[in-house]
Amino acid sequence: MKVGIIRCQQTEDMCPGNTDFKAAAAGKMAFEESGPAEVVGFVSCVGCPGKRAVPRVKLMVDRGAEAIVFASCISKGNPIGVACPHFATMREAIVKKVGDEIQIIDWTH
Ligand code: SF4
């Protein structure tokens, strides 16, 4: 499966996303069900409140992503325990934009 990962801009300076890539390639953690995944895009939300994540996600879908994955920095607050306060709103806007055929995975590891 080809996936596009969206990440929190606020954590880019404390995490290069290596565990996301490892989990996707190995089909582990959030990718257990889908199996090994190829990451076709890895982009940030462009900062609070995450509005610009919507066109960025659409672009990843247009370029072949079959599923959109929210990195755990957004949904779980990795690595410092501060989850995104805009996650639910951002997720809803993204689902509305890309439609139901695109699978959404809410975490990475
Ligand atoms: S909107 Fe959420 S994911 Fe984006 S920078 Fe702000 S806290 Fe991070």
Coordinates of N, CA and C and ligand atoms in Angstrom, one line a residue:
M1 N 0.8 -1.2 0.0 CA 0.0 0.0 0.0 C 0.9 1.3 0.0
K2 N 0.4 2.2 -0.7 CA 1.1 3.5 -0.8 C 0.5 4.5 0.2
V3 N 1.3 5.1 1.1 CA 0.7 6.0 2.1 C 1.4 7.4 2.0
G4 N 0.6 8.4 2.4 CA 1.1 9.7 2.6 C 1.0 10.0 4.1
I5 N 2.1 10.5 4.7 CA 2.1 10.8 6.1 C 2.0 12.3 6.3
I6 N 1.1 12.7 7.2 CA 1.1 14.1 7.6 C 1.6 14.2 9.0
R7 N 2.4 15.2 9.3 CA 3.1 15.4 10.6 C 2.9 16.8 11.1
C8 N 3.1 16.9 12.4 CA 3.0 18.2 13.1 C 4.2 19.1 12.8
Q9 N 4.0 20.3 12.4 CA 5.1 21.2 12.1 C 5.9 21.5 13.4
Q10 N 5.2 21.5 14.5 CA 5.8 21.9 15.7 C 6.9 20.9 16.2
T11 N 6.8 19.7 15.7 CA 7.8 18.7 16.2 C 8.9 18.4 15.2
E12 N 8.9 19.2 14.1 CA 10.0 18.9 13.0 C 11.4 19.1 13.6
D13 N 11.5 20.0 14.5 CA 12.9 20.3 15.0 C 13.3 19.3 16.1
M14 N 12.4 18.4 16.5 CA 12.8 17.4 17.5 C 12.7 16.0 17.1
C15 N 12.2 15.8 15.8 CA 12.0 14.4 15.3 C 12.1 14.4 13.8
P16 N 13.0 13.6 13.3 CA 13.1 13.5 11.8 C 12.1 12.5 11.2
G17 N 11.4 11.9 12.0 CA 10.3 11.0 11.5 C 10.8 9.6 11.2
N18 N 12.0 9.2 11.7 CA 12.6 7.9 11.3 C 11.8 6.7 11.8
T19 N 11.1 6.8 12.9 CA 10.3 5.7 13.4 C 9.1 5.5 12.5
D20 N 8.6 6.6 12.0 CA 7.4 6.5 11.1 C 7.8 5.7 9.8
F21 N 9.0 6.0 9.3 CA 9.5 5.3 8.1 C 9.7 3.8 8.4
K22 N 10.3 3.6 9.5 CA 10.6 2.2 9.9 C 9.4 1.4 10.1
A23 N 8.4 1.9 10.8 CA 7.1 1.2 11.1 C 6.4 0.9 9.7
A24 N 6.4 1.9 8.9 CA 5.7 1.7 7.6 C 6.4 0.6 6.7
A25 N 7.7 0.7 6.6 CA 8.4 -0.3 5.8 C 8.3 -1.7 6.3
A26 N 8.3 -1.8 7.6 CA 8.2 -3.1 8.2 C 6.8 -3.7 8.4
G27 N 5.8 -2.8 8.2 CA 4.4 -3.2 8.4 C 4.1 -3.5 9.9
K28 N 4.7 -2.7 10.7 CA 4.5 -2.8 12.2 C 3.7 -1.7 12.8
M29 N 3.3 -1.9 14.0 CA 2.6 -0.9 14.8 C 1.3 -0.5 14.0
A30 N 1.2 0.8 13.6 CA -0.1 1.2 13.0 C -0.3 0.5 11.6
F31 N 0.8 -0.1 11.1 CA 0.7 -0.7 9.8 C 0.6 -2.2 9.8
E32 N 0.3 -2.7 11.0 CA 0.1 -4.2 11.2 C -0.9 -4.7 10.3
E33 N -2.1 -4.0 10.2 CA -3.2 -4.5 9.5 C -3.0 -4.3 8.0
S34 N -2.4 -3.2 7.5 CA -2.2 -3.0 6.1 C -1.0 -3.7 5.5
G35 N -0.1 -4.0 6.4 CA 1.2 -4.6 5.9 C 2.2 -3.6 5.5
P36 N 3.4 -4.0 5.0 CA 4.4 -3.0 4.7 C 3.9 -1.9 3.7
A37 N 4.2 -0.7 4.0 CA 3.7 0.4 3.2 C 4.9 1.2 2.6
E38 N 4.6 1.7 1.4 CA 5.6 2.6 0.8 C 5.2 4.1 1.1
V39 N 6.1 4.9 1.6 CA 5.7 6.2 1.9 C 6.0 7.1 0.7
V40 N 4.9 7.6 0.1 CA 5.0 8.4 -1.1 C 5.0 9.9 -0.8
G41 N 4.8 10.3 0.4 CA 4.8 11.7 0.8 C 4.9 11.8 2.3
F42 N 5.7 12.8 2.8 CA 5.9 12.9 4.2 C 5.9 14.5 4.5
V43 N 4.8 15.1 4.8 CA 4.8 16.5 4.8 C 4.2 17.0 6.2
S44 N 4.5 18.2 6.5 CA 3.9 18.8 7.8 C 2.6 19.5 7.5
C45 N 1.9 19.8 8.5 CA 0.6 20.5 8.4 C 0.8 22.0 8.1
V46 N 2.1 22.5 8.1 CA 2.4 23.9 7.9 C 2.0 24.8 9.1
G47 N 1.8 24.2 10.2 CA 1.6 25.0 11.4 C 0.1 25.2 11.8
C48 N -0.1 25.6 13.0 CA -1.4 25.7 13.6 C -2.2 26.8 12.8
P49 N -3.5 26.6 12.6 CA -4.3 25.4 13.1 C -4.4 24.2 12.2
G50 N -3.5 24.1 11.2 CA -3.5 22.9 10.4 C -4.3 23.0 9.1
K51 N -4.8 24.2 8.8 CA -5.6 24.4 7.6 C -4.9 23.9 6.3
R52 N -3.6 24.2 6.2 CA -2.9 24.0 5.0 C -2.6 22.5 4.8
A53 N -2.9 21.7 5.9 CA -2.7 20.3 5.7 C -3.6 19.7 4.7
V54 N -4.8 20.3 4.5 CA -5.8 19.8 3.6 C -5.3 19.8 2.2
P55 N -4.9 20.9 1.6 CA -4.4 20.8 0.2 C -3.1 19.9 0.1
R56 N -2.3 19.9 1.2 CA -1.1 19.0 1.1 C -1.5 17.5 1.1
V57 N -2.5 17.2 1.8 CA -2.9 15.8 1.8 C -3.5 15.5 0.4
K58 N -4.3 16.4 -0.1 CA -4.9 16.2 -1.4 C -3.8 15.9 -2.5
L59 N -2.8 16.7 -2.4 CA -1.6 16.5 -3.3 C -1.0 15.1 -3.2
M60 N -0.9 14.6 -1.9 CA -0.3 13.3 -1.8 C -1.3 12.2 -2.4
V61 N -2.6 12.4 -2.2 CA -3.5 11.5 -2.8 C -3.4 11.6 -4.4
D62 N -3.3 12.8 -4.9 CA -3.2 12.9 -6.4 C -1.9 12.3 -6.9
R63 N -0.9 12.2 -6.0 CA 0.4 11.6 -6.4 C 0.5 10.1 -6.0
G64 N -0.7 9.5 -5.7 CA -0.7 8.1 -5.5 C -0.9 7.5 -4.1
A65 N -1.0 8.3 -3.1 CA -1.3 7.8 -1.8 C -2.7 7.1 -1.7
E66 N -2.7 5.9 -1.2 CA -3.9 5.1 -1.1 C -4.5 5.3 0.3
A67 N -3.6 5.7 1.2 CA -4.1 5.9 2.6 C -3.3 7.1 3.1
I68 N -4.0 7.9 4.0 CA -3.4 9.0 4.7 C -3.2 8.6 6.1
V69 N -2.0 8.9 6.6 CA -1.6 8.5 8.0 C -1.3 9.8 8.8
F70 N -1.9 9.9 9.9 CA -1.5 11.0 10.8 C -0.4 10.5 11.7
A71 N 0.8 11.1 11.6 CA 1.9 10.7 12.5 C 1.5 10.9 13.9
S72 N 2.1 10.1 14.8 CA 1.8 10.1 16.2 C 2.1 11.4 16.9
C73 N 2.9 12.2 16.3 CA 3.1 13.6 16.9 C 1.8 14.3 16.9
I74 N 0.9 14.1 15.9 CA -0.4 14.8 15.9 C -1.4 14.2 16.8
S75 N -1.6 12.9 16.7 CA -2.7 12.2 17.5 C -2.3 11.8 18.9
K76 N -1.0 11.5 19.1 CA -0.6 11.0 20.4 C 0.3 12.0 21.1
G77 N 0.8 13.0 20.4 CA 1.7 14.0 21.1 C 3.1 13.6 21.2
N78 N 3.5 12.6 20.5 CA 4.9 12.2 20.5 C 5.8 13.3 20.0
P79 N 7.0 13.6 20.4 CA 7.7 12.8 21.5 C 7.6 13.4 22.9
I80 N 6.8 14.5 23.0 CA 6.8 15.2 24.3 C 5.4 15.2 25.0
G81 N 4.5 14.4 24.4 CA 3.2 14.3 25.1 C 2.2 15.4 24.9
V82 N 2.4 16.2 23.8 CA 1.5 17.3 23.6 C 0.8 17.0 22.2
A83 N -0.4 16.5 22.3 CA -1.1 16.1 21.1 C -1.7 17.4 20.4
C84 N -2.0 17.3 19.2 CA -2.5 18.4 18.4 C -4.0 18.8 18.9
P85 N -4.2 20.0 19.3 CA -5.5 20.4 19.7 C -6.5 20.5 18.6
H86 N -5.9 20.5 17.3 CA -6.8 20.7 16.1 C -7.0 19.4 15.4
F87 N -6.5 18.3 16.0 CA -6.6 17.0 15.3 C -8.0 16.7 14.7
A88 N -9.0 16.7 15.6 CA -10.3 16.3 15.1 C -10.8 17.2 14.0
T89 N -10.6 18.5 14.1 CA -11.1 19.4 13.0 C -10.3 19.2 11.7
M90 N -9.0 19.0 11.9 CA -8.1 18.8 10.7 C -8.5 17.5 10.0
R91 N -8.7 16.5 10.8 CA -9.1 15.1 10.3 C -10.4 15.2 9.5
E92 N -11.4 15.9 10.1 CA -12.7 16.0 9.5 C -12.6 16.7 8.1
A93 N -11.8 17.8 8.1 CA -11.6 18.6 6.8 C -10.9 17.7 5.8
I94 N -10.0 16.9 6.2 CA -9.2 16.1 5.3 C -10.1 15.0 4.7
V95 N -10.9 14.3 5.5 CA -11.8 13.3 5.1 C -12.8 13.9 4.1
K96 N -13.3 15.1 4.4 CA -14.2 15.7 3.5 C -13.6 16.0 2.1
K97 N -12.3 16.4 2.1 CA -11.6 16.7 0.9 C -11.2 15.5 0.1
V98 N -10.8 14.4 0.7 CA -10.3 13.3 -0.1 C -11.3 12.2 -0.3
G99 N -12.4 12.2 0.4 CA -13.4 11.3 0.2 C -13.2 10.0 1.0
D100 N -14.3 9.1 1.0 CA -14.3 7.9 1.8 C -13.4 6.8 1.2
E101 N -13.0 6.9 -0.1 CA -12.2 5.7 -0.6 C -10.8 5.7 -0.1
I102 N -10.4 6.9 0.4 CA -9.0 6.9 1.0 C -9.0 6.5 2.4
Q103 N -8.2 5.5 2.7 CA -8.2 5.0 4.1 C -7.4 6.1 5.0
I104 N -7.9 6.2 6.2 CA -7.3 7.1 7.2 C -6.7 6.3 8.3
I105 N -5.5 6.5 8.6 CA -4.9 5.8 9.8 C -4.5 6.9 10.8
D106 N -4.9 6.7 12.0 CA -4.8 7.8 12.9 C -3.5 7.9 13.7
W107 N -2.5 7.0 13.5 CA -1.3 7.1 14.2 C -0.2 6.3 13.5
T108 N 1.0 6.4 13.9 CA 2.1 5.7 13.2 C 2.7 4.6 14.1
H109 N 3.1 5.1 15.3 CA 3.8 4.2 16.2 C 3.6 4.5 17.6
Ligands
SF4_1 S1 -2.1 22.2 13.9 FE1 -1.6 20.5 15.2 S2 -0.3 19.3 14.0 FE2 -0.2 21.3 13.1 S3 1.5 22.4 14.1 FE3 -0.4 22.9 15.2 S4 -0.3 21.3 16.9 FE4 1.0 20.6 15.3

